[in-house]
PDB file of N, CA, C and O in Angstrom:
ATOM      1  N   MET A   1     -12.799  -0.464   8.562  1.00 86.00           N
ATOM      2  CA  MET A   1     -11.580  -0.681   9.310  1.00 86.00           C
ATOM      3  C   MET A   1     -10.420  -0.801   8.328  1.00 86.00           C
ATOM      4  O   MET A   1     -10.525  -1.479   7.312  1.00 86.00           O
ATOM      5  N   THR A   2      -9.329  -0.121   8.627  1.00 90.00           N
ATOM      6  CA  THR A   2      -8.141  -0.161   7.779  1.00 90.00           C
ATOM      7  C   THR A   2      -6.907  -0.399   8.627  1.00 90.00           C
ATOM      8  O   THR A   2      -6.741   0.218   9.674  1.00 90.00           O
ATOM      9  N   ASN A   3      -6.051  -1.291   8.171  1.00 95.00           N
ATOM     10  CA  ASN A   3      -4.749  -1.539   8.790  1.00 95.00           C
ATOM     11  C   ASN A   3      -3.687  -1.342   7.724  1.00 95.00           C
ATOM     12  O   ASN A   3      -3.850  -1.806   6.593  1.00 95.00           O
ATOM     13  N   GLU A   4      -2.603  -0.666   8.091  1.00 96.00           N
ATOM     14  CA  GLU A   4      -1.492  -0.481   7.174  1.00 96.00           C
ATOM     15  C   GLU A   4      -0.202  -0.873   7.874  1.00 96.00           C
ATOM     16  O   GLU A   4      -0.062  -0.674   9.075  1.00 96.00           O
ATOM     17  N   GLU A   5       0.726  -1.418   7.090  1.00 97.00           N
ATOM     18  CA  GLU A   5       2.057  -1.754   7.595  1.00 97.00           C
ATOM     19  C   GLU A   5       3.086  -1.237   6.611  1.00 97.00           C
ATOM     20  O   GLU A   5       2.891  -1.299   5.395  1.00 97.00           O
ATOM     21  N   TYR A   6       4.177  -0.717   7.162  1.00 96.00           N
ATOM     22  CA  TYR A   6       5.289  -0.219   6.361  1.00 96.00           C
ATOM     23  C   TYR A   6       6.552  -0.923   6.845  1.00 96.00           C
ATOM     24  O   TYR A   6       6.832  -0.938   8.043  1.00 96.00           O
ATOM     25  N   LEU A   7       7.319  -1.490   5.930  1.00 96.00           N
ATOM     26  CA  LEU A   7       8.564  -2.172   6.282  1.00 96.00           C
ATOM     27  C   LEU A   7       9.728  -1.415   5.646  1.00 96.00           C
ATOM     28  O   LEU A   7       9.734  -1.178   4.436  1.00 96.00           O
ATOM     29  N   TYR A   8      10.686  -1.036   6.487  1.00 95.00           N
ATOM     30  CA  TYR A   8      11.836  -0.253   6.049  1.00 95.00           C
ATOM     31  C   TYR A   8      13.121  -1.052   6.240  1.00 95.00           C
ATOM     32  O   TYR A   8      13.217  -1.900   7.125  1.00 95.00           O
ATOM     33  N   LYS A   9      14.099  -0.722   5.439  1.00 94.00           N
ATOM     34  CA  LYS A   9      15.454  -1.230   5.642  1.00 94.00           C
ATOM     35  C   LYS A   9      16.399  -0.071   5.383  1.00 94.00           C
ATOM     36  O   LYS A   9      16.329   0.558   4.319  1.00 94.00           O
ATOM     37  N   ASP A  10      17.245   0.221   6.334  1.00 92.00           N
ATOM     38  CA  ASP A  10      18.179   1.345   6.247  1.00 92.00           C
ATOM     39  C   ASP A  10      17.447   2.645   5.917  1.00 92.00           C
ATOM     40  O   ASP A  10      17.921   3.462   5.124  1.00 92.00           O
ATOM     41  N   GLY A  11      16.250   2.811   6.493  1.00 91.00           N
ATOM     42  CA  GLY A  11      15.480   4.041   6.323  1.00 91.00           C
ATOM     43  C   GLY A  11      14.691   4.135   5.031  1.00 91.00           C
ATOM     44  O   GLY A  11      14.034   5.138   4.784  1.00 91.00           O
ATOM     45  N   LYS A  12      14.724   3.096   4.209  1.00 94.00           N
ATOM     46  CA  LYS A  12      14.025   3.128   2.925  1.00 94.00           C
ATOM     47  C   LYS A  12      12.857   2.143   2.936  1.00 94.00           C
ATOM     48  O   LYS A  12      12.987   1.018   3.416  1.00 94.00           O
ATOM     49  N   LEU A  13      11.731   2.591   2.396  1.00 96.00           N
ATOM     50  CA  LEU A  13      10.540   1.736   2.344  1.00 96.00           C
ATOM     51  C   LEU A  13      10.760   0.599   1.362  1.00 96.00           C
ATOM     52  O   LEU A  13      11.103   0.823   0.204  1.00 96.00           O
ATOM     53  N   LEU A  14      10.570  -0.628   1.841  1.00 97.00           N
ATOM     54  CA  LEU A  14      10.696  -1.805   0.983  1.00 97.00           C
ATOM     55  C   LEU A  14       9.361  -2.476   0.707  1.00 97.00           C
ATOM     56  O   LEU A  14       9.191  -3.109  -0.327  1.00 97.00           O
ATOM     57  N   PHE A  15       8.426  -2.359   1.668  1.00 98.00           N
ATOM     58  CA  PHE A  15       7.167  -3.089   1.536  1.00 98.00           C
ATOM     59  C   PHE A  15       6.043  -2.308   2.197  1.00 98.00           C
ATOM     60  O   PHE A  15       6.219  -1.729   3.268  1.00 98.00           O
ATOM     61  N   TYR A  16       4.904  -2.301   1.538  1.00 97.00           N
ATOM     62  CA  TYR A  16       3.696  -1.664   2.058  1.00 97.00           C
ATOM     63  C   TYR A  16       2.567  -2.677   1.996  1.00 97.00           C
ATOM     64  O   TYR A  16       2.411  -3.397   0.996  1.00 97.00           O
ATOM     65  N   TYR A  17       1.776  -2.738   3.063  1.00 98.00           N
ATOM     66  CA  TYR A  17       0.620  -3.638   3.119  1.00 98.00           C
ATOM     67  C   TYR A  17      -0.567  -2.867   3.674  1.00 98.00           C
ATOM     68  O   TYR A  17      -0.447  -2.122   4.645  1.00 98.00           O
ATOM     69  N   SER A  18      -1.709  -3.054   3.042  1.00 97.00           N
ATOM     70  CA  SER A  18      -2.945  -2.439   3.519  1.00 97.00           C
ATOM     71  C   SER A  18      -4.052  -3.476   3.466  1.00 97.00           C
ATOM     72  O   SER A  18      -4.180  -4.226   2.489  1.00 97.00           O
ATOM     73  N   HIS A  19      -4.849  -3.503   4.528  1.00 96.00           N
ATOM     74  CA  HIS A  19      -6.020  -4.380   4.582  1.00 96.00           C
ATOM     75  C   HIS A  19      -7.197  -3.522   5.015  1.00 96.00           C
ATOM     76  O   HIS A  19      -7.143  -2.850   6.047  1.00 96.00           O
ATOM     77  N   GLU A  20      -8.242  -3.517   4.194  1.00 93.00           N
ATOM     78  CA  GLU A  20      -9.437  -2.737   4.501  1.00 93.00           C
ATOM     79  C   GLU A  20     -10.646  -3.652   4.494  1.00 93.00           C
ATOM     80  O   GLU A  20     -10.725  -4.590   3.705  1.00 93.00           O
ATOM     81  N   GLY A  21     -11.578  -3.352   5.368  1.00 92.00           N
ATOM     82  CA  GLY A  21     -12.811  -4.112   5.420  1.00 92.00           C
ATOM     83  C   GLY A  21     -13.979  -3.208   5.736  1.00 92.00           C
ATOM     84  O   GLY A  21     -13.866  -2.292   6.555  1.00 92.00           O
ATOM     85  N   GLU A  22     -15.088  -3.454   5.039  1.00 89.00           N
ATOM     86  CA  GLU A  22     -16.284  -2.655   5.267  1.00 89.00           C
ATOM     87  C   GLU A  22     -17.501  -3.438   4.782  1.00 89.00           C
ATOM     88  O   GLU A  22     -17.536  -3.906   3.644  1.00 89.00           O
ATOM     89  N   GLU A  23     -18.477  -3.587   5.652  1.00 88.00           N
ATOM     90  CA  GLU A  23     -19.753  -4.227   5.319  1.00 88.00           C
ATOM     91  C   GLU A  23     -19.582  -5.545   4.563  1.00 88.00           C
ATOM     92  O   GLU A  23     -20.206  -5.778   3.538  1.00 88.00           O
ATOM     93  N   GLY A  24     -18.699  -6.413   5.060  1.00 89.00           N
ATOM     94  CA  GLY A  24     -18.512  -7.728   4.463  1.00 89.00           C
ATOM     95  C   GLY A  24     -17.591  -7.748   3.256  1.00 89.00           C
ATOM     96  O   GLY A  24     -17.341  -8.806   2.692  1.00 89.00           O
ATOM     97  N   ASN A  25     -17.088  -6.595   2.828  1.00 90.00           N
ATOM     98  CA  ASN A  25     -16.133  -6.539   1.722  1.00 90.00           C
ATOM     99  C   ASN A  25     -14.727  -6.389   2.280  1.00 90.00           C
ATOM    100  O   ASN A  25     -14.528  -5.833   3.353  1.00 90.00           O
ATOM    101  N   GLU A  26     -13.761  -6.886   1.509  1.00 94.00           N
ATOM    102  CA  GLU A  26     -12.387  -6.909   1.984  1.00 94.00           C
ATOM    103  C   GLU A  26     -11.435  -6.596   0.833  1.00 94.00           C
ATOM    104  O   GLU A  26     -11.612  -7.095  -0.276  1.00 94.00           O
ATOM    105  N   TRP A  27     -10.420  -5.740   1.111  1.00 94.00           N
ATOM    106  CA  TRP A  27      -9.436  -5.368   0.101  1.00 94.00           C
ATOM    107  C   TRP A  27      -8.049  -5.489   0.705  1.00 94.00           C
ATOM    108  O   TRP A  27      -7.825  -5.094   1.839  1.00 94.00           O
ATOM    109  N   GLU A  28      -7.128  -6.026  -0.069  1.00 97.00           N
ATOM    110  CA  GLU A  28      -5.730  -6.152   0.358  1.00 97.00           C
ATOM    111  C   GLU A  28      -4.827  -5.583  -0.722  1.00 97.00           C
ATOM    112  O   GLU A  28      -5.028  -5.841  -1.901  1.00 97.00           O
ATOM    113  N   THR A  29      -3.826  -4.834  -0.284  1.00 97.00           N
ATOM    114  CA  THR A  29      -2.840  -4.292  -1.215  1.00 97.00           C
ATOM    115  C   THR A  29      -1.457  -4.582  -0.667  1.00 97.00           C
ATOM    116  O   THR A  29      -1.183  -4.340   0.507  1.00 97.00           O
ATOM    117  N   ARG A  30      -0.596  -5.102  -1.543  1.00 98.00           N
ATOM    118  CA  ARG A  30       0.804  -5.335  -1.203  1.00 98.00           C
ATOM    119  C   ARG A  30       1.645  -4.666  -2.285  1.00 98.00           C
ATOM    120  O   ARG A  30       1.420  -4.890  -3.474  1.00 98.00           O
ATOM    121  N   ILE A  31       2.627  -3.867  -1.867  1.00 97.00           N
ATOM    122  CA  ILE A  31       3.498  -3.197  -2.826  1.00 97.00           C
ATOM    123  C   ILE A  31       4.944  -3.381  -2.378  1.00 97.00           C
ATOM    124  O   ILE A  31       5.279  -3.162  -1.214  1.00 97.00           O
ATOM    125  N   TYR A  32       5.780  -3.772  -3.324  1.00 98.00           N
ATOM    126  CA  TYR A  32       7.198  -3.996  -3.072  1.00 98.00           C
ATOM    127  C   TYR A  32       8.000  -2.913  -3.785  1.00 98.00           C
ATOM    128  O   TYR A  32       7.743  -2.612  -4.955  1.00 98.00           O
ATOM    129  N   PHE A  33       8.977  -2.338  -3.075  1.00 97.00           N
ATOM    130  CA  PHE A  33       9.806  -1.267  -3.611  1.00 97.00           C
ATOM    131  C   PHE A  33      11.264  -1.703  -3.637  1.00 97.00           C
ATOM    132  O   PHE A  33      11.710  -2.435  -2.752  1.00 97.00           O
ATOM    133  N   ASN A  34      12.011  -1.189  -4.641  1.00 96.00           N
ATOM    134  CA  ASN A  34      13.449  -1.419  -4.621  1.00 96.00           C
ATOM    135  C   ASN A  34      14.092  -0.386  -3.707  1.00 96.00           C
ATOM    136  O   ASN A  34      13.404   0.463  -3.135  1.00 96.00           O
ATOM    137  N   ASN A  35      15.404  -0.427  -3.570  1.00 90.00           N
ATOM    138  CA  ASN A  35      16.067   0.478  -2.627  1.00 90.00           C
ATOM    139  C   ASN A  35      16.122   1.924  -3.113  1.00 90.00           C
ATOM    140  O   ASN A  35      16.625   2.790  -2.420  1.00 90.00           O
ATOM    141  N   LYS A  36      15.590   2.205  -4.294  1.00 91.00           N
ATOM    142  CA  LYS A  36      15.499   3.580  -4.803  1.00 91.00           C
ATOM    143  C   LYS A  36      14.082   4.132  -4.677  1.00 91.00           C
ATOM    144  O   LYS A  36      13.776   5.205  -5.180  1.00 91.00           O
ATOM    145  N   GLY A  37      13.190   3.369  -4.037  1.00 89.00           N
ATOM    146  CA  GLY A  37      11.820   3.824  -3.838  1.00 89.00           C
ATOM    147  C   GLY A  37      10.923   3.632  -5.042  1.00 89.00           C
ATOM    148  O   GLY A  37       9.866   4.253  -5.139  1.00 89.00           O
ATOM    149  N   ILE A  38      11.314   2.753  -5.947  1.00 93.00           N
ATOM    150  CA  ILE A  38      10.518   2.487  -7.151  1.00 93.00           C
ATOM    151  C   ILE A  38       9.780   1.158  -6.976  1.00 93.00           C
ATOM    152  O   ILE A  38      10.389   0.138  -6.643  1.00 93.00           O
ATOM    153  N   MET A  39       8.461   1.199  -7.210  1.00 95.00           N
ATOM    154  CA  MET A  39       7.666  -0.012  -7.095  1.00 95.00           C
ATOM    155  C   MET A  39       8.059  -0.985  -8.201  1.00 95.00           C
ATOM    156  O   MET A  39       8.145  -0.607  -9.360  1.00 95.00           O
ATOM    157  N   PHE A  40       8.311  -2.249  -7.833  1.00 95.00           N
ATOM    158  CA  PHE A  40       8.612  -3.246  -8.845  1.00 95.00           C
ATOM    159  C   PHE A  40       7.594  -4.379  -8.876  1.00 95.00           C
ATOM    160  O   PHE A  40       7.562  -5.159  -9.823  1.00 95.00           O
ATOM    161  N   LYS A  41       6.741  -4.435  -7.863  1.00 95.00           N
ATOM    162  CA  LYS A  41       5.714  -5.484  -7.833  1.00 95.00           C
ATOM    163  C   LYS A  41       4.569  -5.014  -6.964  1.00 95.00           C
ATOM    164  O   LYS A  41       4.790  -4.377  -5.928  1.00 95.00           O
ATOM    165  N   SER A  42       3.353  -5.345  -7.376  1.00 95.00           N
ATOM    166  CA  SER A  42       2.193  -5.040  -6.545  1.00 95.00           C
ATOM    167  C   SER A  42       1.160  -6.146  -6.694  1.00 95.00           C
ATOM    168  O   SER A  42       1.130  -6.856  -7.704  1.00 95.00           O
ATOM    169  N   SER A  43       0.345  -6.254  -5.668  1.00 96.00           N
ATOM    170  CA  SER A  43      -0.741  -7.228  -5.654  1.00 96.00           C
ATOM    171  C   SER A  43      -1.937  -6.577  -4.965  1.00 96.00           C
ATOM    172  O   SER A  43      -1.804  -6.068  -3.855  1.00 96.00           O
ATOM    173  N   VAL A  44      -3.071  -6.585  -5.654  1.00 97.00           N
ATOM    174  CA  VAL A  44      -4.292  -6.029  -5.088  1.00 97.00           C
ATOM    175  C   VAL A  44      -5.379  -7.083  -5.197  1.00 97.00           C
ATOM    176  O   VAL A  44      -5.594  -7.658  -6.263  1.00 97.00           O
ATOM    177  N   LYS A  45      -6.049  -7.338  -4.077  1.00 96.00           N
ATOM    178  CA  LYS A  45      -7.147  -8.303  -4.050  1.00 96.00           C
ATOM    179  C   LYS A  45      -8.399  -7.617  -3.539  1.00 96.00           C
ATOM    180  O   LYS A  45      -8.346  -6.864  -2.567  1.00 96.00           O
ATOM    181  N   ALA A  46      -9.506  -7.889  -4.189  1.00 94.00           N
ATOM    182  CA  ALA A  46     -10.817  -7.413  -3.750  1.00 94.00           C
ATOM    183  C   ALA A  46     -11.676  -8.638  -3.500  1.00 94.00           C
ATOM    184  O   ALA A  46     -11.939  -9.414  -4.431  1.00 94.00           O
ATOM    185  N   ASN A  47     -12.057  -8.841  -2.251  1.00 93.00           N
ATOM    186  CA  ASN A  47     -12.856 -10.005  -1.864  1.00 93.00           C
ATOM    187  C   ASN A  47     -12.235 -11.311  -2.359  1.00 93.00           C
ATOM    188  O   ASN A  47     -12.912 -12.193  -2.870  1.00 93.00           O
ATOM    189  N   GLY A  48     -10.910 -11.405  -2.219  1.00 92.00           N
ATOM    190  CA  GLY A  48     -10.196 -12.623  -2.580  1.00 92.00           C
ATOM    191  C   GLY A  48      -9.824 -12.730  -4.043  1.00 92.00           C
ATOM    192  O   GLY A  48      -9.091 -13.631  -4.425  1.00 92.00           O
ATOM    193  N   LYS A  49     -10.305 -11.832  -4.891  1.00 94.00           N
ATOM    194  CA  LYS A  49      -9.999 -11.871  -6.325  1.00 94.00           C
ATOM    195  C   LYS A  49      -8.784 -10.996  -6.619  1.00 94.00           C
ATOM    196  O   LYS A  49      -8.771  -9.814  -6.306  1.00 94.00           O
ATOM    197  N   GLU A  50      -7.759 -11.595  -7.208  1.00 96.00           N
ATOM    198  CA  GLU A  50      -6.567 -10.851  -7.606  1.00 96.00           C
ATOM    199  C   GLU A  50      -6.924  -9.975  -8.801  1.00 96.00           C
ATOM    200  O   GLU A  50      -7.444 -10.455  -9.813  1.00 96.00           O
ATOM    201  N   LEU A  51      -6.682  -8.680  -8.667  1.00 96.00           N
ATOM    202  CA  LEU A  51      -7.023  -7.743  -9.733  1.00 96.00           C
ATOM    203  C   LEU A  51      -5.851  -7.580 -10.695  1.00 96.00           C
ATOM    204  O   LEU A  51      -4.696  -7.526 -10.286  1.00 96.00           O
ATOM    205  N   ALA A  52      -6.176  -7.491 -11.986  1.00 94.00           N
ATOM    206  CA  ALA A  52      -5.185  -7.267 -13.036  1.00 94.00           C
ATOM    207  C   ALA A  52      -5.256  -5.807 -13.468  1.00 94.00           C
ATOM    208  O   ALA A  52      -6.203  -5.087 -13.127  1.00 94.00           O
ATOM    209  N   ALA A  53      -4.276  -5.368 -14.235  1.00 92.00           N
ATOM    210  CA  ALA A  53      -4.221  -3.972 -14.695  1.00 92.00           C
ATOM    211  C   ALA A  53      -5.511  -3.560 -15.400  1.00 92.00           C
ATOM    212  O   ALA A  53      -5.996  -2.446 -15.215  1.00 92.00           O
ATOM    213  N   LYS A  54      -6.090  -4.453 -16.191  1.00 95.00           N
ATOM    214  CA  LYS A  54      -7.327  -4.110 -16.916  1.00 95.00           C
ATOM    215  C   LYS A  54      -8.506  -3.890 -15.959  1.00 95.00           C
ATOM    216  O   LYS A  54      -9.421  -3.136 -16.265  1.00 95.00           O
ATOM    217  N   ASP A  55      -8.471  -4.540 -14.788  1.00 94.00           N
ATOM    218  CA  ASP A  55      -9.555  -4.360 -13.814  1.00 94.00           C
ATOM    219  C   ASP A  55      -9.607  -2.924 -13.287  1.00 94.00           C
ATOM    220  O   ASP A  55     -10.679  -2.407 -12.992  1.00 94.00           O
ATOM    221  N   PHE A  56      -8.439  -2.284 -13.178  1.00 93.00           N
ATOM    222  CA  PHE A  56      -8.389  -0.913 -12.663  1.00 93.00           C
ATOM    223  C   PHE A  56      -9.011   0.099 -13.625  1.00 93.00           C
ATOM    224  O   PHE A  56      -9.253   1.239 -13.255  1.00 93.00           O
ATOM    225  N   LEU A  57      -9.252  -0.314 -14.843  1.00 94.00           N
ATOM    226  CA  LEU A  57      -9.890   0.559 -15.834  1.00 94.00           C
ATOM    227  C   LEU A  57     -11.410   0.547 -15.703  1.00 94.00           C
ATOM    228  O   LEU A  57     -12.082   1.403 -16.274  1.00 94.00           O
ATOM    229  N   THR A  58     -11.943  -0.409 -14.945  1.00 94.00           N
ATOM    230  CA  THR A  58     -13.392  -0.511 -14.795  1.00 94.00           C
ATOM    231  C   THR A  58     -13.875   0.403 -13.677  1.00 94.00           C
ATOM    232  O   THR A  58     -13.121   0.741 -12.755  1.00 94.00           O
ATOM    233  N   GLU A  59     -15.111   0.804 -13.771  1.00 94.00           N
ATOM    234  CA  GLU A  59     -15.722   1.671 -12.760  1.00 94.00           C
ATOM    235  C   GLU A  59     -15.697   1.006 -11.379  1.00 94.00           C
ATOM    236  O   GLU A  59     -15.469   1.666 -10.366  1.00 94.00           O
ATOM    237  N   GLU A  60     -15.894  -0.304 -11.358  1.00 90.00           N
ATOM    238  CA  GLU A  60     -15.971  -1.045 -10.096  1.00 90.00           C
ATOM    239  C   GLU A  60     -14.650  -1.035  -9.316  1.00 90.00           C
ATOM    240  O   GLU A  60     -14.641  -0.957  -8.086  1.00 90.00           O
ATOM    241  N   TYR A  61     -13.521  -1.097 -10.025  1.00 92.00           N
ATOM    242  CA  TYR A  61     -12.232  -1.255  -9.361  1.00 92.00           C
ATOM    243  C   TYR A  61     -11.261  -0.091  -9.551  1.00 92.00           C
ATOM    244  O   TYR A  61     -10.139  -0.144  -9.053  1.00 92.00           O
ATOM    245  N   LYS A  62     -11.664   0.972 -10.235  1.00 91.00           N
ATOM    246  CA  LYS A  62     -10.714   2.051 -10.526  1.00 91.00           C
ATOM    247  C   LYS A  62     -10.133   2.686  -9.266  1.00 91.00           C
ATOM    248  O   LYS A  62      -8.988   3.129  -9.269  1.00 91.00           O
ATOM    249  N   ASP A  63     -10.885   2.727  -8.176  1.00 90.00           N
ATOM    250  CA  ASP A  63     -10.400   3.337  -6.940  1.00 90.00           C
ATOM    251  C   ASP A  63      -9.433   2.442  -6.159  1.00 90.00           C
ATOM    252  O   ASP A  63      -8.861   2.872  -5.165  1.00 90.00           O
ATOM    253  N   PHE A  64      -9.250   1.210  -6.604  1.00 91.00           N
ATOM    254  CA  PHE A  64      -8.368   0.271  -5.908  1.00 91.00           C
ATOM    255  C   PHE A  64      -6.933   0.326  -6.430  1.00 91.00           C
ATOM    256  O   PHE A  64      -6.033  -0.281  -5.854  1.00 91.00           O
ATOM    257  N   LYS A  65      -6.709   1.035  -7.536  1.00 93.00           N
ATOM    258  CA  LYS A  65      -5.366   1.120  -8.097  1.00 93.00           C
ATOM    259  C   LYS A  65      -4.460   1.830  -7.094  1.00 93.00           C
ATOM    260  O   LYS A  65      -4.760   2.919  -6.626  1.00 93.00           O
ATOM    261  N   PRO A  66      -3.325   1.206  -6.755  1.00 93.00           N
ATOM    262  CA  PRO A  66      -2.433   1.819  -5.764  1.00 93.00           C
ATOM    263  C   PRO A  66      -1.910   3.178  -6.230  1.00 93.00           C
ATOM    264  O   PRO A  66      -1.518   3.342  -7.377  1.00 93.00           O
ATOM    265  N   ASN A  67      -1.912   4.129  -5.317  1.00 93.00           N
ATOM    266  CA  ASN A  67      -1.387   5.468  -5.570  1.00 93.00           C
ATOM    267  C   ASN A  67       0.006   5.519  -4.945  1.00 93.00           C
ATOM    268  O   ASN A  67       0.179   5.941  -3.803  1.00 93.00           O
ATOM    269  N   THR A  68       0.999   5.071  -5.709  1.00 94.00           N
ATOM    270  CA  THR A  68       2.356   4.930  -5.184  1.00 94.00           C
ATOM    271  C   THR A  68       2.937   6.237  -4.640  1.00 94.00           C
ATOM    272  O   THR A  68       3.504   6.236  -3.546  1.00 94.00           O
ATOM    273  N   PRO A  69       2.807   7.373  -5.349  1.00 94.00           N
ATOM    274  CA  PRO A  69       3.350   8.620  -4.765  1.00 94.00           C
ATOM    275  C   PRO A  69       2.727   8.958  -3.410  1.00 94.00           C
ATOM    276  O   PRO A  69       3.425   9.401  -2.497  1.00 94.00           O
ATOM    277  N   ASN A  70       1.440   8.721  -3.268  1.00 95.00           N
ATOM    278  CA  ASN A  70       0.770   8.988  -1.998  1.00 95.00           C
ATOM    279  C   ASN A  70       1.259   8.037  -0.896  1.00 95.00           C
ATOM    280  O   ASN A  70       1.449   8.443   0.249  1.00 95.00           O
ATOM    281  N   ILE A  71       1.465   6.781  -1.252  1.00 96.00           N
ATOM    282  CA  ILE A  71       1.973   5.804  -0.285  1.00 96.00           C
ATOM    283  C   ILE A  71       3.369   6.197   0.182  1.00 96.00           C
ATOM    284  O   ILE A  71       3.669   6.161   1.376  1.00 96.00           O
ATOM    285  N   LEU A  72       4.228   6.621  -0.744  1.00 95.00           N
ATOM    286  CA  LEU A  72       5.574   7.047  -0.376  1.00 95.00           C
ATOM    287  C   LEU A  72       5.540   8.297   0.503  1.00 95.00           C
ATOM    288  O   LEU A  72       6.305   8.407   1.464  1.00 95.00           O
ATOM    289  N   LYS A  73       4.653   9.220   0.191  1.00 96.00           N
ATOM    290  CA  LYS A  73       4.507  10.448   0.981  1.00 96.00           C
ATOM    291  C   LYS A  73       4.063  10.104   2.403  1.00 96.00           C
ATOM    292  O   LYS A  73       4.650  10.572   3.381  1.00 96.00           O
ATOM    293  N   ASN A  74       3.025   9.277   2.528  1.00 95.00           N
ATOM    294  CA  ASN A  74       2.534   8.873   3.850  1.00 95.00           C
ATOM    295  C   ASN A  74       3.602   8.106   4.621  1.00 95.00           C
ATOM    296  O   ASN A  74       3.757   8.279   5.833  1.00 95.00           O
ATOM    297  N   SER A  75       4.330   7.262   3.904  1.00 95.00           N
ATOM    298  CA  SER A  75       5.396   6.488   4.534  1.00 95.00           C
ATOM    299  C   SER A  75       6.429   7.402   5.179  1.00 95.00           C
ATOM    300  O   SER A  75       6.855   7.173   6.314  1.00 95.00           O
ATOM    301  N   LYS A  76       6.826   8.430   4.461  1.00 95.00           N
ATOM    302  CA  LYS A  76       7.821   9.375   4.981  1.00 95.00           C
ATOM    303  C   LYS A  76       7.277  10.120   6.208  1.00 95.00           C
ATOM    304  O   LYS A  76       7.987  10.295   7.196  1.00 95.00           O
ATOM    305  N   GLU A  77       6.008  10.524   6.137  1.00 95.00           N
ATOM    306  CA  GLU A  77       5.404  11.222   7.272  1.00 95.00           C
ATOM    307  C   GLU A  77       5.342  10.325   8.509  1.00 95.00           C
ATOM    308  O   GLU A  77       5.672  10.770   9.618  1.00 95.00           O
ATOM    309  N   TYR A  78       4.936   9.070   8.337  1.00 93.00           N
ATOM    310  CA  TYR A  78       4.874   8.143   9.473  1.00 93.00           C
ATOM    311  C   TYR A  78       6.268   7.839  10.016  1.00 93.00           C
ATOM    312  O   TYR A  78       6.470   7.735  11.225  1.00 93.00           O
ATOM    313  N   GLN A  79       7.226   7.699   9.111  1.00 94.00           N
ATOM    314  CA  GLN A  79       8.595   7.431   9.521  1.00 94.00           C
ATOM    315  C   GLN A  79       9.141   8.605  10.353  1.00 94.00           C
ATOM    316  O   GLN A  79       9.735   8.400  11.406  1.00 94.00           O
ATOM    317  N   ASP A  80       8.933   9.822   9.876  1.00 94.00           N
ATOM    318  CA  ASP A  80       9.377  11.010  10.609  1.00 94.00           C
ATOM    319  C   ASP A  80       8.708  11.098  11.974  1.00 94.00           C
ATOM    320  O   ASP A  80       9.361  11.402  12.974  1.00 94.00           O
ATOM    321  N   LEU A  81       7.400  10.831  12.012  1.00 94.00           N
ATOM    322  CA  LEU A  81       6.668  10.867  13.271  1.00 94.00           C
ATOM    323  C   LEU A  81       7.209   9.837  14.256  1.00 94.00           C
ATOM    324  O   LEU A  81       7.393  10.118  15.445  1.00 94.00           O
ATOM    325  N   PHE A  82       7.493   8.649  13.766  1.00 92.00           N
ATOM    326  CA  PHE A  82       8.044   7.599  14.627  1.00 92.00           C
ATOM    327  C   PHE A  82       9.406   8.008  15.180  1.00 92.00           C
ATOM    328  O   PHE A  82       9.669   7.861  16.385  1.00 92.00           O
ATOM    329  N   ILE A  83      10.275   8.512  14.314  1.00 91.00           N
ATOM    330  CA  ILE A  83      11.618   8.923  14.769  1.00 91.00           C
ATOM    331  C   ILE A  83      11.521  10.025  15.802  1.00 91.00           C
ATOM    332  O   ILE A  83      12.207   9.998  16.827  1.00 91.00           O
ATOM    333  N   LYS A  84      10.644  11.000  15.585  1.00 93.00           N
ATOM    334  CA  LYS A  84      10.469  12.091  16.554  1.00 93.00           C
ATOM    335  C   LYS A  84       9.953  11.568  17.892  1.00 93.00           C
ATOM    336  O   LYS A  84      10.297  12.093  18.947  1.00 93.00           O
ATOM    337  N   SER A  85       9.119  10.537  17.857  1.00 94.00           N
ATOM    338  CA  SER A  85       8.554  10.004  19.098  1.00 94.00           C
ATOM    339  C   SER A  85       9.605   9.276  19.927  1.00 94.00           C
ATOM    340  O   SER A  85       9.432   9.068  21.123  1.00 94.00           O
ATOM    341  N   MET A  86      10.714   8.889  19.308  1.00 89.00           N
ATOM    342  CA  MET A  86      11.774   8.158  20.004  1.00 89.00           C
ATOM    343  C   MET A  86      12.838   9.088  20.583  1.00 89.00           C
ATOM    344  O   MET A  86      13.714   8.652  21.304  1.00 89.00           O
ATOM    345  N   GLN A  87      12.753  10.369  20.285  1.00 83.00           N
ATOM    346  CA  GLN A  87      13.773  11.311  20.759  1.00 83.00           C
ATOM    347  C   GLN A  87      13.423  11.867  22.112  1.00 83.00           C
ATOM    348  O   GLN A  87      12.380  11.988  22.556  1.00 83.00           O
TER     349      GLN A  87
END
């Protein structure tokens, strides 16, 4: 199960949140963006453990590293879809 949230201000993504769960495991990702779309802070937790940059280098956690360009791309697609649904 995956839940995602996107928070915008004046059409620009400011915050992204993802919560995933599978077979008793849980992952949370929070990413904060400035008004130019540049990430300035992120937080990733795996089963309650806050992951550090060095953790993403390990085989166990390498897939948990946030893919910021992909998040921004998906954000734009969802935003466009939402706007079209309101017309």
